[in-house]
CSV table of C-alpha atoms in Angstrom, one decimal:
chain,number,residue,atom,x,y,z
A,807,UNK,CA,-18.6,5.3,9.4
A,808,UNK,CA,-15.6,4.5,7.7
A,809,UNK,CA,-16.1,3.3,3.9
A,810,UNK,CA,-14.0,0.4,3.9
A,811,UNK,CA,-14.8,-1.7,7.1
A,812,UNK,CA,-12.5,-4.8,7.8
A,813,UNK,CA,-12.5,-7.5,10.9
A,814,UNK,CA,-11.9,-8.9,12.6
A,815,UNK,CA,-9.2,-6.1,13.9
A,816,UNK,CA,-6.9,-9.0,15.3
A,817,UNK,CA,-7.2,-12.7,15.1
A,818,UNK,CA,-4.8,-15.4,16.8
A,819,UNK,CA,-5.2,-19.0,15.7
A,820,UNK,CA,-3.0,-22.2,15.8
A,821,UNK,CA,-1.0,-23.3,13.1
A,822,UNK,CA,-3.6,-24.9,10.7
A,823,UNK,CA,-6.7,-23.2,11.2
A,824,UNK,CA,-8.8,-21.9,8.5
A,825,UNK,CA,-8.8,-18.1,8.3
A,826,UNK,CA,-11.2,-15.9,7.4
A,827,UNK,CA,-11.2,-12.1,6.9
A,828,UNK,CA,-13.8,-9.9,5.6
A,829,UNK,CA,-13.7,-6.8,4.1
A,830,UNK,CA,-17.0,-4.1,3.3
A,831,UNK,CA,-17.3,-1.4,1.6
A,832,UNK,CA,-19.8,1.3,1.1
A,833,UNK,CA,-18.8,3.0,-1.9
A,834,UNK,CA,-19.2,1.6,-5.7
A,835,UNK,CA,-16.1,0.3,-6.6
A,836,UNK,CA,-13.8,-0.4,-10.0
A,837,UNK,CA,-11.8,-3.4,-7.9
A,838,UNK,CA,-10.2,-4.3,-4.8
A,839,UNK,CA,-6.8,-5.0,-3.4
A,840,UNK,CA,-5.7,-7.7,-0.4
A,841,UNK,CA,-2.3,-7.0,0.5
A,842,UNK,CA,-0.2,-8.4,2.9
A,843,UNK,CA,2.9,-7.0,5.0
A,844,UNK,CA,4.9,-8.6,7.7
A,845,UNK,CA,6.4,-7.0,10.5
A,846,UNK,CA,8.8,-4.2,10.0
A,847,UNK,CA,8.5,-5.7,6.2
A,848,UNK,CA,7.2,-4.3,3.1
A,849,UNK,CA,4.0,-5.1,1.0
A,850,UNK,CA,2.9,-7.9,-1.5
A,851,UNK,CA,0.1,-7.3,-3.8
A,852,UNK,CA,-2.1,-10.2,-3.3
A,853,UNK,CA,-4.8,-10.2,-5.6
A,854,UNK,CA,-6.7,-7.4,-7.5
A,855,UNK,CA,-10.5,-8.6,-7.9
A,856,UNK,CA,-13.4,-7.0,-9.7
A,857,UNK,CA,-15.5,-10.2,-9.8
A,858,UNK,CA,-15.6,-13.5,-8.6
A,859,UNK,CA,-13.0,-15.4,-7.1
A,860,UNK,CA,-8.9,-15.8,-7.2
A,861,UNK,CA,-6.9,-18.6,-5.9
A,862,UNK,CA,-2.8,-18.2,-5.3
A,863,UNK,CA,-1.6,-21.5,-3.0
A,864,UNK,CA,-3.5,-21.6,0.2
A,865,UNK,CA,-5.0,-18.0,-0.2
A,866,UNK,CA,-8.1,-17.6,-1.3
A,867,UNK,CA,-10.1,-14.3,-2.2
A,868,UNK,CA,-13.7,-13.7,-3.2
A,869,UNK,CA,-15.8,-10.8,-3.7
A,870,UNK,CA,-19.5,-9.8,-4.3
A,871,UNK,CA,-19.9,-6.7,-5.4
A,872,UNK,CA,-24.2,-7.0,-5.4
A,873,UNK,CA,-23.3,-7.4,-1.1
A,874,UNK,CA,-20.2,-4.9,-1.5
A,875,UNK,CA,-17.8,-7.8,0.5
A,876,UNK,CA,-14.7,-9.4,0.0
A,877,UNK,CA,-13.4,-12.3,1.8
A,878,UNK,CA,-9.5,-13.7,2.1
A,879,UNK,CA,-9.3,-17.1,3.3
A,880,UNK,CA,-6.1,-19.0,4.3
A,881,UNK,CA,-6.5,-22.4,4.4
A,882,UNK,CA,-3.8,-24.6,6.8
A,883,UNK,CA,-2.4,-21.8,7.7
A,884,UNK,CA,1.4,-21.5,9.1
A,885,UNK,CA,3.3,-19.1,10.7
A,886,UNK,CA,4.6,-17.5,8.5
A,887,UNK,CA,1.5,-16.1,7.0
A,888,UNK,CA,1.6,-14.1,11.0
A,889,UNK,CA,1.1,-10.3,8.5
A,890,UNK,CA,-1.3,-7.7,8.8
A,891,UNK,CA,-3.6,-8.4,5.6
A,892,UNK,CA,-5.2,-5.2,4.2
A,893,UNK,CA,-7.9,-4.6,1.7
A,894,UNK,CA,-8.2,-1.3,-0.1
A,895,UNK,CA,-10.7,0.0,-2.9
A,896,UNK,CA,-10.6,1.7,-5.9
A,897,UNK,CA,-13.5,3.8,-6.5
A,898,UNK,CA,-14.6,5.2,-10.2
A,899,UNK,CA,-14.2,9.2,-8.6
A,900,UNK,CA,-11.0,9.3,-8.3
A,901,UNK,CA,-7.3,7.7,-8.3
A,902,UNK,CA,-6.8,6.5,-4.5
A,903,UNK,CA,-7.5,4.0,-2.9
A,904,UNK,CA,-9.2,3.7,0.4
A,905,UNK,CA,-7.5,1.3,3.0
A,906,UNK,CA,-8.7,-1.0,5.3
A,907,UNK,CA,-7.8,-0.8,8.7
A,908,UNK,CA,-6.1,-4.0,8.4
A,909,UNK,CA,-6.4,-7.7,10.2
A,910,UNK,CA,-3.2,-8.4,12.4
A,911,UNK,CA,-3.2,-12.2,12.1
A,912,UNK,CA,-1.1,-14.2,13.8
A,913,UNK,CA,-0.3,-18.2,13.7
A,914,UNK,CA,1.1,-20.1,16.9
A,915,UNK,CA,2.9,-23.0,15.9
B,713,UNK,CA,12.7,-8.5,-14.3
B,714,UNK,CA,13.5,-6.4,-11.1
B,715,UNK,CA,10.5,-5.5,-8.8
B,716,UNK,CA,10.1,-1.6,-7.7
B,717,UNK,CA,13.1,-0.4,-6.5
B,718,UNK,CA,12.9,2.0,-3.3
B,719,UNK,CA,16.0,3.8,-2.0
B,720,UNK,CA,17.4,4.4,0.3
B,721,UNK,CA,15.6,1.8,2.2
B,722,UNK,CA,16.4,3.7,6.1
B,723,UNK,CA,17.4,7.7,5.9
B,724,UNK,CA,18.2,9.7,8.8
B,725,UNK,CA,18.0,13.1,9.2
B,726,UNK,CA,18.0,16.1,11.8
B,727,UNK,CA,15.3,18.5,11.7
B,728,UNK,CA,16.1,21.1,9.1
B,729,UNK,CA,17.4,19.0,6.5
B,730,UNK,CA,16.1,17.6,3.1
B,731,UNK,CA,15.0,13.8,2.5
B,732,UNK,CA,14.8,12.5,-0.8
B,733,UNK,CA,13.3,9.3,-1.5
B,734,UNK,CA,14.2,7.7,-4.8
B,735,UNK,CA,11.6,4.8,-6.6
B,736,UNK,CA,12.5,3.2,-9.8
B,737,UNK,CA,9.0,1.3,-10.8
B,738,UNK,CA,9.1,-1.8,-12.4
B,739,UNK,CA,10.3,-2.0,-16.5
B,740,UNK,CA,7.3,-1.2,-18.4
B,741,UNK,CA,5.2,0.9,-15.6
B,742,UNK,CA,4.1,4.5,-15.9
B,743,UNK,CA,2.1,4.9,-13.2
B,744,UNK,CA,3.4,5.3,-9.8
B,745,UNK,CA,1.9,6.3,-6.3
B,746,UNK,CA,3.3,7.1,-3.4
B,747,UNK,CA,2.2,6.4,-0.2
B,748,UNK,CA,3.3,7.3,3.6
B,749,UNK,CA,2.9,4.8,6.8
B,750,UNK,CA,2.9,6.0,10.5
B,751,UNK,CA,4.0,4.0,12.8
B,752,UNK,CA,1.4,1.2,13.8
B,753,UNK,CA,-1.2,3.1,11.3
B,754,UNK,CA,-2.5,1.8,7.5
B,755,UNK,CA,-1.2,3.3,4.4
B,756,UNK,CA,-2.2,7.3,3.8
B,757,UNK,CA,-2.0,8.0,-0.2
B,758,UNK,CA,0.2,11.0,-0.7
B,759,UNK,CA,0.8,11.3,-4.6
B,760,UNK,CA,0.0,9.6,-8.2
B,761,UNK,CA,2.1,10.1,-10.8
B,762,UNK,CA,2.5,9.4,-14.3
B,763,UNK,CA,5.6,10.5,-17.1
B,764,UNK,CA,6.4,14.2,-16.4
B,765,UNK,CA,2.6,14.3,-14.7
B,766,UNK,CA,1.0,14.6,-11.8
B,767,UNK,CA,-2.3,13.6,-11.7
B,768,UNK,CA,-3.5,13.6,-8.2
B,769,UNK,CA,-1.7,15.1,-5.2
B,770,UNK,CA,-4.4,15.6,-3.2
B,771,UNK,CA,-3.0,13.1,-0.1
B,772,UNK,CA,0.5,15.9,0.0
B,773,UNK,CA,0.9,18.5,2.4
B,774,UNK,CA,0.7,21.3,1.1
B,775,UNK,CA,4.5,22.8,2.2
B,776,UNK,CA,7.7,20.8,2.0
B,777,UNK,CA,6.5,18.1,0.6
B,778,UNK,CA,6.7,17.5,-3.5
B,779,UNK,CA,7.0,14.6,-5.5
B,780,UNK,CA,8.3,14.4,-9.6
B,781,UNK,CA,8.3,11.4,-12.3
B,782,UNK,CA,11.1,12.7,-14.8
B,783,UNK,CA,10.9,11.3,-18.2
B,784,UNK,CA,14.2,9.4,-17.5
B,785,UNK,CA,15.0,8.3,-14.1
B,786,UNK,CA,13.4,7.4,-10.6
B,787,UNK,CA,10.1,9.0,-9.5
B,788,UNK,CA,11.7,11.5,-6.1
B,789,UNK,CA,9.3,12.2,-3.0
B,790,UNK,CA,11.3,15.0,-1.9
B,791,UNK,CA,10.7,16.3,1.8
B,792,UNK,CA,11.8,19.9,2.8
B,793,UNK,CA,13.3,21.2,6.1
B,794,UNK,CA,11.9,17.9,7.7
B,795,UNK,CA,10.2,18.1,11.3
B,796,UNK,CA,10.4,14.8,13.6
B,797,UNK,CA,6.6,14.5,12.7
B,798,UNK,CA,7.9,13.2,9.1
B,799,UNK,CA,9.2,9.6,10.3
B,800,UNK,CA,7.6,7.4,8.5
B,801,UNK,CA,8.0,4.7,6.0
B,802,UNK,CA,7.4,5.8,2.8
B,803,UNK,CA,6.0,3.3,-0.1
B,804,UNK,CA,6.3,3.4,-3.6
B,805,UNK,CA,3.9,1.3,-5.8
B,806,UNK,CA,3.8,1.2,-9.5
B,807,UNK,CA,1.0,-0.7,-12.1
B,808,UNK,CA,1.4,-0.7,-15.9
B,809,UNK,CA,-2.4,0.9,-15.9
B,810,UNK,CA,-4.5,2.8,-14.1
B,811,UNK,CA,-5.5,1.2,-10.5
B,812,UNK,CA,-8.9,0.0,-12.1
B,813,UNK,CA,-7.4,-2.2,-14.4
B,814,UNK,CA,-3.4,-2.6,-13.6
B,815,UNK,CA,-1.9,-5.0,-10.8
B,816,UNK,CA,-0.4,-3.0,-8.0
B,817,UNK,CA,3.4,-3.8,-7.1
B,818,UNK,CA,4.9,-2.3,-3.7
B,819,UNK,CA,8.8,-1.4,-3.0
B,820,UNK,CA,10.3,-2.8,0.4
B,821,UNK,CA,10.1,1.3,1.4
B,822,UNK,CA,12.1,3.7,2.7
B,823,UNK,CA,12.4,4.0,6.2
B,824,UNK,CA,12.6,8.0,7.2
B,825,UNK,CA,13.8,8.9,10.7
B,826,UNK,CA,14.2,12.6,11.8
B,827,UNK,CA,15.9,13.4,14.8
């Protein structure tokens, strides 16, 4: 079993929609990264949590770290948020971070 | 206040040859980690750096591969006699802190393709 599980692997929705994805870990962790890359593109930090909950525009991330989950919601989503959004944790043991298999989202106009 | 830098951003090389990768972090960061993606696979950590240290290189091969942080000048993944199994895009990231307590900021990459 991995130690950072996300899903769902893929999700298509229509321009609008409320997205969810959800990110578990295993491992006791010193925080936790959502990043975002498009296509052929390179990769934006989009939050760093511990605790709690971050807002940046329509994103929205979350994490409990008693249920070892993290959420990233997009709310009227567009098009251009179509990325592959990955979560990765830092762990106290050591200096990487373990990646997420990543979400491929994509938004039809 | 310029992002991290990567360059070249696409490199082409024939098997045999040397690739060097070149990341400038942001102004005021001294930490800096390297990382190499696959084609249509996540991020693999290679190397973490600070000033004139390396303090975990555990995600490197162990031949051709070696990465430095001068005290002046660009951090250098440095990849020797390259093999067509070495395309990639490599990804420099830099934080002012460690990764527990420092923001993570990513370079567009730099696009490796051996022929």
């Amino acid at each position: 079993k991995n130690e950072v599980e996300q899903s769902p692997q893929n999700l298509t929705a229509q321009e609008g929609e409320f997205i969810t994805i959800n990110c578990s870990y295993s491992v006791g962790i010193s925080a936790l990264h959502w990043l975002q890359q498009h296509p052929g593109g390179g990769i934006v930090s989009l939050f760093m949590l511990s605790s709690g909950k971050k807002k940046h525009g329509r994103l929205i991330a979350t994490i409990n770290i008693q249920e070892k989950h993290s959420s990233l919601h997009i709310t009227a989503s567009h098009p251009r948020d179509s990325a592959v959004y990955t979560c990765a944790v830092r762990i106290d043991s050591n200096y990487q971070l373990i990646w997420g298999a990543g979400t491929k989202l994509i938004i039809k106009p | 206040n310029a992002g991290v830098m990567q360059n070249p951003r696409h490199l082409v090389r024939r098997r045999g040859q040397e690739a060097r990768l070149r990341c400038s972090p942001m102004k005021g960061h001294s930490h800096v980690y390297w990382y190499r993606q696959l084609p249509e696979e996540g991020l693999k950590f290679m190397v973490y750096l600070q000033k004139e240290n390396i303090i975990d290189e555990s995600g490197m091969p162990k031949e051709r591969f070696s990465a430095e942080f001068p005290k002046e000048g660009p951090s250098i993944l440095r990849i020797q006699q390259v093999v067509r199994g070495d395309s990639a895009a490599y990804f420099c990231a830099s934080s002012t802190l460690a990764l527990s307590t420092g923001e993570l900021f990513f370079g567009e990459g730099s696009r490796l393709t051996v022929l």
